[in-house]
Short mmCIF file of C-alpha atoms in Angstrom, two decimals:
data_model
loop_
_atom_site.label_atom_id
_atom_site.label_comp_id
_atom_site.label_asym_id
_atom_site.label_seq_id
_atom_site.Cartn_x
_atom_site.Cartn_y
_atom_site.Cartn_z
CA MET A 245 -0.01 -0.09 0.20
CA ILE A 246 1.14 3.34 -0.71
CA ASP A 247 -0.19 7.02 0.34
CA TRP A 248 0.19 9.84 -2.16
CA GLU A 249 -0.59 13.52 -1.95
CA TYR A 250 -3.98 14.33 -4.00
CA GLU A 251 -4.64 17.52 -4.94
CA GLN A 252 -7.68 18.69 -7.19
CA GLU A 253 -7.80 22.34 -8.42
CA ARG A 254 -11.55 23.78 -8.05
CA PRO A 255 -11.76 27.12 -10.32
CA TYR A 256 -15.27 27.62 -9.13
CA LYS A 257 -14.03 27.68 -5.53
CA GLY A 258 -10.54 29.18 -6.53
CA ASP A 259 -8.74 26.78 -4.31
CA VAL A 260 -6.75 23.62 -4.54
CA LEU A 261 -8.20 20.42 -2.26
CA THR A 262 -5.25 18.26 -1.04
CA ALA A 263 -5.68 14.95 0.89
CA LYS A 264 -3.72 12.02 1.51
CA ARG A 265 -5.29 8.78 -0.58
CA ARG A 266 -3.87 5.64 -0.79
CA ALA A 267 -2.89 3.36 -3.83
CA TYR A 268 -2.13 -0.42 -3.98
CA LEU A 269 1.01 -1.67 -5.98
CA LEU A 270 0.57 -5.29 -6.93
CA LEU A 271 3.33 -7.38 -8.28
CA TYR A 272 3.01 -10.51 -10.35
CA TYR A 273 5.29 -13.23 -11.98
CA SER A 274 4.38 -14.77 -15.05
CA PRO A 275 6.62 -17.53 -16.66
CA GLU A 276 5.28 -17.24 -20.09
CA LYS A 277 6.60 -13.54 -19.56
CA ALA A 278 9.64 -14.66 -18.23
CA ALA A 279 10.17 -16.81 -21.42
CA LYS A 280 9.55 -13.73 -23.36
CA ASP A 281 11.52 -11.47 -21.78
CA GLN A 282 14.59 -13.90 -22.05
CA VAL A 283 14.04 -14.23 -25.67
CA ASP A 284 13.18 -10.38 -26.26
CA MET A 285 16.52 -9.16 -24.49
CA ASN A 286 18.50 -11.98 -25.85
CA ASN A 287 17.60 -10.32 -29.51
CA TYR A 288 18.31 -7.15 -28.40
CA LEU A 289 21.76 -7.92 -26.88
CA THR A 290 22.54 -9.45 -30.20
CA SER A 291 21.69 -6.49 -31.81
CA LEU A 292 23.60 -4.08 -30.02
CA PHE A 293 26.88 -6.72 -30.32
CA SER A 294 26.69 -6.65 -33.81
CA ASP A 295 26.44 -2.99 -33.81
CA LEU A 296 29.32 -2.55 -32.01
CA LYS A 297 31.37 -5.25 -33.80
CA GLU A 298 30.30 -3.56 -37.27
CA GLY A 299 31.15 0.17 -35.83
CA SER A 300 27.37 1.46 -36.64
CA GLU A 301 26.42 2.39 -33.35
CA ARG A 302 23.00 3.75 -33.05
CA GLU A 303 22.98 7.29 -31.30
CA TYR A 304 19.79 6.50 -29.73
CA CYS A 305 21.37 3.02 -27.64
CA ALA A 306 24.57 4.81 -27.07
CA LYS A 307 23.50 4.10 -23.15
CA ASP A 308 22.92 0.27 -23.49
CA TYR A 309 26.01 -0.13 -25.46
CA ALA A 310 28.24 0.90 -22.59
CA LYS A 311 25.83 -0.75 -20.00
CA TYR A 312 25.77 -4.11 -21.45
CA PHE A 313 29.21 -4.14 -22.92
CA GLU A 314 32.96 -3.06 -22.70
CA VAL A 315 34.36 -2.23 -25.74
CA THR A 316 38.58 -2.16 -26.06
CA GLN A 317 40.35 -1.03 -28.86
CA THR A 318 44.32 -1.94 -29.53
CA PRO A 319 46.48 -1.99 -32.89
CA LYS A 320 46.96 -5.34 -32.71
CA ARG A 321 43.79 -7.07 -31.96
CA GLY A 322 41.68 -4.34 -33.13
CA ARG A 323 38.22 -3.71 -31.55
CA GLN A 324 36.98 -6.06 -28.91
CA VAL A 325 33.44 -6.55 -27.58
CA LYS A 326 32.92 -7.96 -24.09
CA PRO A 327 29.50 -8.42 -22.66
CA ARG A 328 29.08 -7.21 -19.11
CA GLU A 329 27.90 -10.50 -17.10
CA ASP A 330 27.00 -9.45 -14.19
CA VAL A 331 24.70 -6.54 -15.02
CA ILE A 332 23.09 -9.08 -17.82
CA ARG A 333 22.88 -11.22 -14.80
CA GLU A 334 20.89 -9.01 -12.91
CA GLU A 335 18.62 -7.75 -15.66
CA ALA A 336 18.05 -11.41 -15.90
CA ARG A 337 16.37 -11.26 -12.29
CA ASN A 338 13.37 -9.48 -13.41
CA TYR A 339 12.15 -11.34 -16.18
CA GLY A 340 8.40 -12.38 -15.43
CA TYR A 341 7.95 -9.69 -13.50
CA PHE A 342 5.25 -6.82 -13.78
CA ALA A 343 3.36 -4.43 -11.94
CA LEU A 344 0.08 -2.82 -11.39
CA LEU A 345 -1.08 -0.09 -9.64
CA SER A 346 -4.32 0.64 -8.66
CA ASN A 347 -6.41 3.49 -6.27
CA GLU A 348 -9.24 1.48 -5.53
CA VAL A 349 -9.11 -2.67 -6.27
CA LYS A 350 -6.59 -3.98 -3.54
CA ASP A 351 -7.34 -7.87 -4.27
CA PRO A 352 -4.38 -9.15 -6.40
CA CYS A 353 -6.55 -11.45 -8.65
CA GLU A 354 -9.56 -9.08 -9.13
CA ALA A 355 -6.88 -6.33 -10.17
CA LEU A 356 -5.35 -8.95 -12.65
CA SER A 357 -8.84 -9.93 -14.27
CA LEU A 358 -10.04 -6.03 -14.86
CA TYR A 359 -6.67 -5.66 -16.16
CA ARG A 360 -6.74 -8.81 -18.57
CA SER A 361 -10.66 -7.58 -19.41
CA LYS A 362 -8.71 -4.17 -20.83
CA ASP A 363 -6.72 -6.34 -23.00
CA ILE A 364 -9.47 -8.31 -24.61
CA VAL A 365 -11.47 -5.49 -25.68
CA GLU A 366 -8.45 -3.69 -27.03
CA LYS A 367 -7.75 -7.17 -29.55
CA ALA A 368 -11.72 -6.85 -30.14
CA PHE A 369 -11.43 -3.26 -30.94
CA GLY A 370 -8.63 -4.50 -33.53
CA ASN A 371 -10.59 -7.25 -34.99
CA LEU A 372 -13.89 -5.06 -35.18
CA LYS A 373 -11.40 -2.77 -37.57
CA GLU A 374 -10.97 -5.82 -39.49
CA ARG A 375 -14.49 -7.16 -40.03
CA LEU A 376 -15.78 -3.47 -40.32
CA ASN A 377 -12.87 -1.97 -42.24
CA PHE A 378 -12.23 0.69 -39.81
CA ARG A 379 -8.93 1.27 -41.32
CA ARG A 380 -10.06 3.61 -44.29
CA MET A 381 -13.51 4.31 -42.90
CA GLN A 382 -15.31 4.27 -46.12
CA VAL A 383 -18.58 5.60 -45.09
CA SER A 384 -20.54 7.85 -47.46
CA SER A 385 -22.06 10.28 -44.59
CA GLU A 386 -21.52 11.21 -40.93
CA LEU A 387 -24.60 9.02 -40.10
CA SER A 388 -23.04 5.69 -41.28
CA LEU A 389 -20.18 6.47 -39.33
CA ASN A 390 -21.83 7.09 -36.16
CA GLY A 391 -23.91 3.60 -37.16
CA LYS A 392 -20.46 1.81 -37.43
CA LEU A 393 -19.29 3.48 -34.15
CA PHE A 394 -22.50 2.16 -32.31
CA VAL A 395 -21.91 -1.31 -33.93
CA GLU A 396 -18.57 -1.39 -32.08
CA PHE A 397 -19.99 -0.10 -28.72
CA VAL A 398 -22.62 -2.71 -28.20
CA ALA A 399 -20.29 -5.46 -29.30
CA LEU A 400 -17.46 -4.78 -26.56
CA ILE A 401 -20.56 -4.47 -24.28
CA TYR A 402 -21.63 -7.94 -25.39
CA LEU A 403 -18.05 -9.50 -25.40
CA SER A 404 -17.10 -7.57 -21.86
CA TYR A 405 -20.66 -9.42 -20.89
CA VAL A 406 -19.76 -13.12 -22.23
CA LYS A 407 -16.34 -12.63 -20.52
CA LYS A 408 -17.62 -12.14 -17.38
CA LYS A 409 -20.29 -14.83 -17.53
CA MET A 410 -17.46 -17.29 -18.51
CA GLN A 411 -15.48 -16.37 -15.60
CA ASP A 412 -18.41 -16.74 -13.06
CA ALA A 413 -19.52 -20.22 -14.90
CA LYS A 414 -15.53 -21.24 -14.90
CA LEU A 415 -15.67 -21.70 -18.73
CA PHE A 416 -12.54 -20.80 -19.25
CA GLU A 417 -10.98 -24.03 -18.00
CA LYS A 418 -12.54 -25.78 -20.84
CA TRP A 419 -12.83 -22.92 -23.29
CA THR A 420 -11.28 -20.08 -24.97
CA MET A 421 -13.75 -17.26 -25.32
CA GLN A 422 -13.27 -17.38 -29.42
CA GLY A 423 -13.79 -21.27 -29.23
CA LEU A 424 -17.22 -20.78 -27.53
CA LEU A 425 -18.35 -17.94 -29.84
CA ASP A 426 -17.52 -20.60 -32.83
CA GLU A 427 -19.26 -23.05 -30.99
CA LEU A 428 -22.75 -21.26 -30.90
CA ASP A 429 -22.09 -19.69 -34.37
CA THR A 430 -22.68 -22.52 -35.79
CA ILE A 431 -26.56 -22.22 -35.02
CA GLU A 432 -28.47 -20.77 -38.05
CA LEU A 433 -31.87 -19.14 -38.36
CA PHE A 434 -33.50 -19.66 -42.09
CA GLU A 435 -36.44 -17.33 -43.17
CA ALA A 436 -37.99 -18.30 -46.64
CA PRO A 437 -41.38 -16.67 -48.54
CA GLY A 438 -43.86 -18.78 -47.33
CA TYR A 439 -42.37 -21.29 -44.98
CA GLY A 440 -41.63 -18.66 -42.33
CA ARG A 441 -38.57 -18.87 -40.12
CA VAL A 442 -36.50 -22.24 -39.56
CA LEU A 443 -34.12 -22.79 -36.57
CA GLY A 444 -31.27 -25.18 -37.05
CA GLU A 445 -30.54 -27.76 -34.96
CA ILE A 446 -29.35 -27.08 -31.56
CA THR A 447 -26.77 -29.73 -29.78
CA ALA A 448 -26.54 -30.64 -26.35
CA LYS A 449 -23.11 -29.10 -26.03
CA GLN A 450 -24.73 -25.81 -26.98
CA GLN A 451 -27.58 -26.12 -24.68
CA ALA A 452 -25.26 -26.63 -22.06
CA LEU A 453 -23.25 -23.46 -22.91
CA PHE A 454 -26.37 -21.28 -23.04
CA GLU A 455 -27.48 -22.36 -19.38
CA ALA A 456 -23.99 -21.58 -17.80
CA LEU A 457 -23.76 -18.51 -19.67
CA SER A 458 -27.41 -17.65 -17.75
CA VAL A 459 -28.81 -17.12 -21.43
CA LYS A 460 -32.11 -18.25 -22.98
CA CYS A 461 -31.78 -21.28 -25.46
CA PRO A 462 -33.03 -19.69 -28.94
CA SER A 463 -36.24 -21.37 -29.89
CA LEU A 464 -38.96 -20.20 -32.21
#
Protein backbone atom coordinates (compact mmCIF):
# COMPACT_ATOMS: atom_id res chain seq x y z
CA MET A 1 0.00 0.00 0.00
CA ILE A 2 1.25 3.48 -0.92
CA ASP A 3 0.17 6.83 0.49
CA TRP A 4 0.27 9.71 -1.97
CA GLU A 5 -0.65 13.37 -1.97
CA TYR A 6 -3.83 14.08 -3.92
CA GLU A 7 -4.48 17.52 -5.37
CA GLN A 8 -7.54 18.83 -7.20
CA GLU A 9 -7.84 22.35 -8.52
CA ARG A 10 -11.32 23.81 -8.02
CA PRO A 11 -11.64 26.85 -10.31
CA TYR A 12 -15.21 27.47 -9.21
CA LYS A 13 -13.98 27.96 -5.63
CA GLY A 14 -10.57 29.34 -6.45
CA ASP A 15 -8.68 26.85 -4.29
CA VAL A 16 -6.84 23.53 -4.39
CA LEU A 17 -8.19 20.51 -2.53
CA THR A 18 -5.41 18.42 -0.97
CA ALA A 19 -5.66 15.10 0.81
CA LYS A 20 -3.83 11.85 1.41
CA ARG A 21 -4.99 8.97 -0.77
CA ARG A 22 -4.07 5.31 -0.86
CA ALA A 23 -2.84 3.33 -3.83
CA TYR A 24 -2.04 -0.36 -4.11
CA LEU A 25 1.07 -1.64 -5.88
CA LEU A 26 0.44 -5.23 -6.96
CA LEU A 27 3.35 -7.38 -8.16
CA TYR A 28 2.97 -10.47 -10.36
CA TYR A 29 5.19 -13.12 -11.91
CA SER A 30 4.42 -14.89 -15.17
CA PRO A 31 6.56 -17.80 -16.49
CA GLU A 32 5.32 -17.07 -20.00
CA LYS A 33 6.39 -13.44 -19.70
CA ALA A 34 9.76 -14.53 -18.28
CA ALA A 35 10.41 -16.67 -21.35
CA LYS A 36 9.37 -13.85 -23.68
CA ASP A 37 11.48 -11.30 -21.78
CA GLN A 38 14.52 -13.55 -22.12
CA VAL A 39 14.03 -14.02 -25.86
CA ASP A 40 13.47 -10.28 -26.40
CA MET A 41 16.53 -9.38 -24.34
CA ASN A 42 18.73 -11.92 -26.13
CA ASN A 43 17.65 -10.52 -29.50
CA TYR A 44 18.30 -6.97 -28.34
CA LEU A 45 21.74 -7.80 -26.94
CA THR A 46 22.63 -9.62 -30.15
CA SER A 47 21.72 -6.53 -32.19
CA LEU A 48 23.81 -4.30 -29.89
CA PHE A 49 26.76 -6.68 -30.13
CA SER A 50 26.56 -6.70 -33.94
CA ASP A 51 26.44 -2.89 -34.01
CA LEU A 52 29.59 -2.64 -31.88
CA LYS A 53 31.49 -5.26 -33.88
CA GLU A 54 30.60 -3.60 -37.17
CA GLY A 55 31.13 -0.05 -35.90
CA SER A 56 27.59 0.98 -36.83
CA GLU A 57 26.29 2.19 -33.47
CA ARG A 58 22.87 3.78 -33.20
CA GLU A 59 22.97 7.06 -31.32
CA TYR A 60 19.81 6.39 -29.31
CA CYS A 61 21.33 3.11 -28.00
CA ALA A 62 24.51 4.76 -26.67
CA LYS A 63 23.61 4.21 -23.00
CA ASP A 64 22.80 0.53 -23.55
CA TYR A 65 26.08 -0.08 -25.40
CA ALA A 66 27.96 1.23 -22.36
CA LYS A 67 25.68 -0.57 -19.91
CA TYR A 68 25.84 -4.07 -21.37
CA PHE A 69 29.23 -4.19 -23.12
CA GLU A 70 32.85 -3.29 -22.55
CA VAL A 71 34.64 -2.19 -25.71
CA THR A 72 38.42 -2.07 -26.08
CA GLN A 73 40.48 -1.06 -29.10
CA THR A 74 44.12 -2.01 -29.73
CA PRO A 75 46.26 -1.68 -32.87
CA LYS A 76 47.13 -5.37 -32.79
CA ARG A 77 43.81 -7.02 -31.90
CA GLY A 78 41.46 -4.37 -33.21
CA ARG A 79 38.10 -3.82 -31.56
CA GLN A 80 37.11 -6.27 -28.82
CA VAL A 81 33.55 -6.38 -27.48
CA LYS A 82 32.97 -8.12 -24.15
CA PRO A 83 29.53 -8.52 -22.53
CA ARG A 84 29.15 -7.29 -18.96
CA GLU A 85 27.94 -10.61 -17.58
CA ASP A 86 27.18 -9.30 -14.09
CA VAL A 87 24.87 -6.59 -15.48
CA ILE A 88 23.09 -9.04 -17.78
CA ARG A 89 22.58 -11.52 -14.93
CA GLU A 90 21.13 -8.76 -12.76
CA GLU A 91 18.69 -7.83 -15.54
CA ALA A 92 17.64 -11.47 -15.88
CA ARG A 93 16.43 -11.50 -12.26
CA ASN A 94 13.54 -9.24 -13.29
CA TYR A 95 12.32 -11.38 -16.18
CA GLY A 96 8.64 -12.27 -15.88
CA TYR A 97 7.68 -9.66 -13.30
CA PHE A 98 5.15 -6.90 -13.88
CA ALA A 99 3.22 -4.52 -11.65
CA LEU A 100 -0.23 -2.97 -11.55
CA LEU A 101 -1.01 0.23 -9.68
CA SER A 102 -4.57 0.71 -8.46
CA ASN A 103 -6.18 3.42 -6.37
CA GLU A 104 -9.27 1.31 -5.65
CA VAL A 105 -8.90 -2.44 -6.19
CA LYS A 106 -6.57 -4.09 -3.68
CA ASP A 107 -7.31 -7.75 -4.40
CA PRO A 108 -4.54 -9.07 -6.73
CA CYS A 109 -6.80 -11.52 -8.58
CA GLU A 110 -9.53 -8.96 -9.18
CA ALA A 111 -7.04 -6.33 -10.36
CA LEU A 112 -5.44 -8.78 -12.79
CA SER A 113 -8.85 -9.81 -14.13
CA LEU A 114 -9.78 -6.17 -14.78
CA TYR A 115 -6.45 -5.59 -16.51
CA ARG A 116 -6.93 -8.60 -18.75
CA SER A 117 -10.47 -7.48 -19.59
CA LYS A 118 -8.96 -4.30 -20.97
CA ASP A 119 -6.60 -6.38 -23.10
CA ILE A 120 -9.51 -8.42 -24.50
CA VAL A 121 -11.42 -5.26 -25.41
CA GLU A 122 -8.36 -3.85 -27.19
CA LYS A 123 -7.96 -7.04 -29.21
CA ALA A 124 -11.66 -7.00 -29.99
CA PHE A 125 -11.35 -3.43 -31.23
CA GLY A 126 -8.62 -4.53 -33.64
CA ASN A 127 -10.80 -7.38 -34.85
CA LEU A 128 -13.75 -5.04 -35.34
CA LYS A 129 -11.59 -2.70 -37.39
CA GLU A 130 -10.90 -5.61 -39.71
CA ARG A 131 -14.53 -6.71 -39.95
CA LEU A 132 -15.96 -3.22 -40.33
CA ASN A 133 -13.11 -1.95 -42.50
CA PHE A 134 -12.28 0.75 -39.96
CA ARG A 135 -8.81 1.14 -41.42
CA ARG A 136 -10.14 3.32 -44.24
CA MET A 137 -13.41 4.48 -42.71
CA GLN A 138 -15.22 4.05 -46.02
CA VAL A 139 -18.52 5.66 -45.18
CA SER A 140 -20.76 7.87 -47.28
CA SER A 141 -21.95 10.11 -44.48
CA GLU A 142 -21.50 11.04 -40.85
CA LEU A 143 -24.65 9.06 -40.10
CA SER A 144 -23.05 5.90 -41.48
CA LEU A 145 -19.93 6.50 -39.42
CA ASN A 146 -22.01 6.93 -36.28
CA GLY A 147 -23.75 3.66 -37.11
CA LYS A 148 -20.43 1.84 -37.31
CA LEU A 149 -19.30 3.34 -34.02
CA PHE A 150 -22.56 2.29 -32.38
CA VAL A 151 -22.20 -1.28 -33.63
CA GLU A 152 -18.66 -1.39 -32.26
CA PHE A 153 -19.80 -0.03 -28.90
CA VAL A 154 -22.59 -2.61 -28.53
CA ALA A 155 -20.29 -5.44 -29.64
CA LEU A 156 -17.74 -4.58 -26.94
CA ILE A 157 -20.50 -4.51 -24.32
CA TYR A 158 -21.55 -8.01 -25.34
CA LEU A 159 -17.94 -9.18 -25.36
CA SER A 160 -17.36 -7.95 -21.82
CA TYR A 161 -20.62 -9.58 -20.72
CA VAL A 162 -19.66 -12.94 -22.23
CA LYS A 163 -16.23 -12.82 -20.60
CA LYS A 164 -17.73 -12.10 -17.17
CA LYS A 165 -20.27 -14.90 -17.55
CA MET A 166 -17.53 -17.31 -18.64
CA GLN A 167 -15.49 -16.42 -15.58
CA ASP A 168 -18.45 -16.87 -13.23
CA ALA A 169 -19.28 -20.27 -14.76
CA LYS A 170 -15.58 -21.33 -14.85
CA LEU A 171 -15.90 -21.97 -18.58
CA PHE A 172 -12.34 -20.78 -19.20
CA GLU A 173 -11.18 -24.11 -17.74
CA LYS A 174 -12.43 -25.86 -20.90
CA TRP A 175 -13.06 -23.10 -23.43
CA THR A 176 -11.41 -20.06 -24.91
CA MET A 177 -13.72 -17.16 -25.65
CA GLN A 178 -13.16 -17.51 -29.39
CA GLY A 179 -13.76 -21.26 -29.21
CA LEU A 180 -17.05 -20.78 -27.35
CA LEU A 181 -18.26 -18.13 -29.79
CA ASP A 182 -17.30 -20.33 -32.74
CA GLU A 183 -19.27 -23.21 -31.22
CA LEU A 184 -22.41 -21.08 -30.89
CA ASP A 185 -21.86 -19.44 -34.27
CA THR A 186 -22.81 -22.69 -36.03
CA ILE A 187 -26.47 -22.23 -35.02
CA GLU A 188 -28.37 -20.95 -38.06
CA LEU A 189 -31.76 -19.33 -38.55
CA PHE A 190 -33.39 -19.60 -41.98
CA GLU A 191 -36.30 -17.57 -43.29
CA ALA A 192 -38.03 -18.39 -46.57
CA PRO A 193 -41.13 -16.78 -48.14
CA GLY A 194 -44.19 -18.89 -47.41
CA TYR A 195 -42.42 -21.11 -44.89
CA GLY A 196 -41.64 -18.72 -42.04
CA ARG A 197 -38.53 -19.07 -39.95
CA VAL A 198 -36.64 -22.32 -39.44
CA LEU A 199 -34.12 -22.70 -36.62
CA GLY A 200 -31.20 -25.03 -37.20
CA GLU A 201 -30.40 -27.88 -34.83
CA ILE A 202 -29.05 -26.95 -31.41
CA THR A 203 -26.82 -29.62 -29.89
CA ALA A 204 -26.79 -30.69 -26.24
CA LYS A 205 -23.34 -29.10 -25.88
CA GLN A 206 -24.66 -25.78 -27.16
CA GLN A 207 -27.69 -25.95 -24.83
CA ALA A 208 -25.33 -26.52 -21.89
CA LEU A 209 -23.31 -23.46 -22.89
CA PHE A 210 -26.41 -21.28 -23.02
CA GLU A 211 -27.41 -22.49 -19.56
CA ALA A 212 -23.93 -21.83 -18.17
CA LEU A 213 -24.05 -18.29 -19.58
CA SER A 214 -27.53 -17.73 -18.10
CA VAL A 215 -28.89 -17.08 -21.58
CA LYS A 216 -32.21 -18.47 -22.78
CA CYS A 217 -31.67 -21.10 -25.46
CA PRO A 218 -32.89 -19.87 -28.90
CA SER A 219 -36.31 -21.12 -29.97
CA LEU A 220 -39.08 -20.15 -32.39
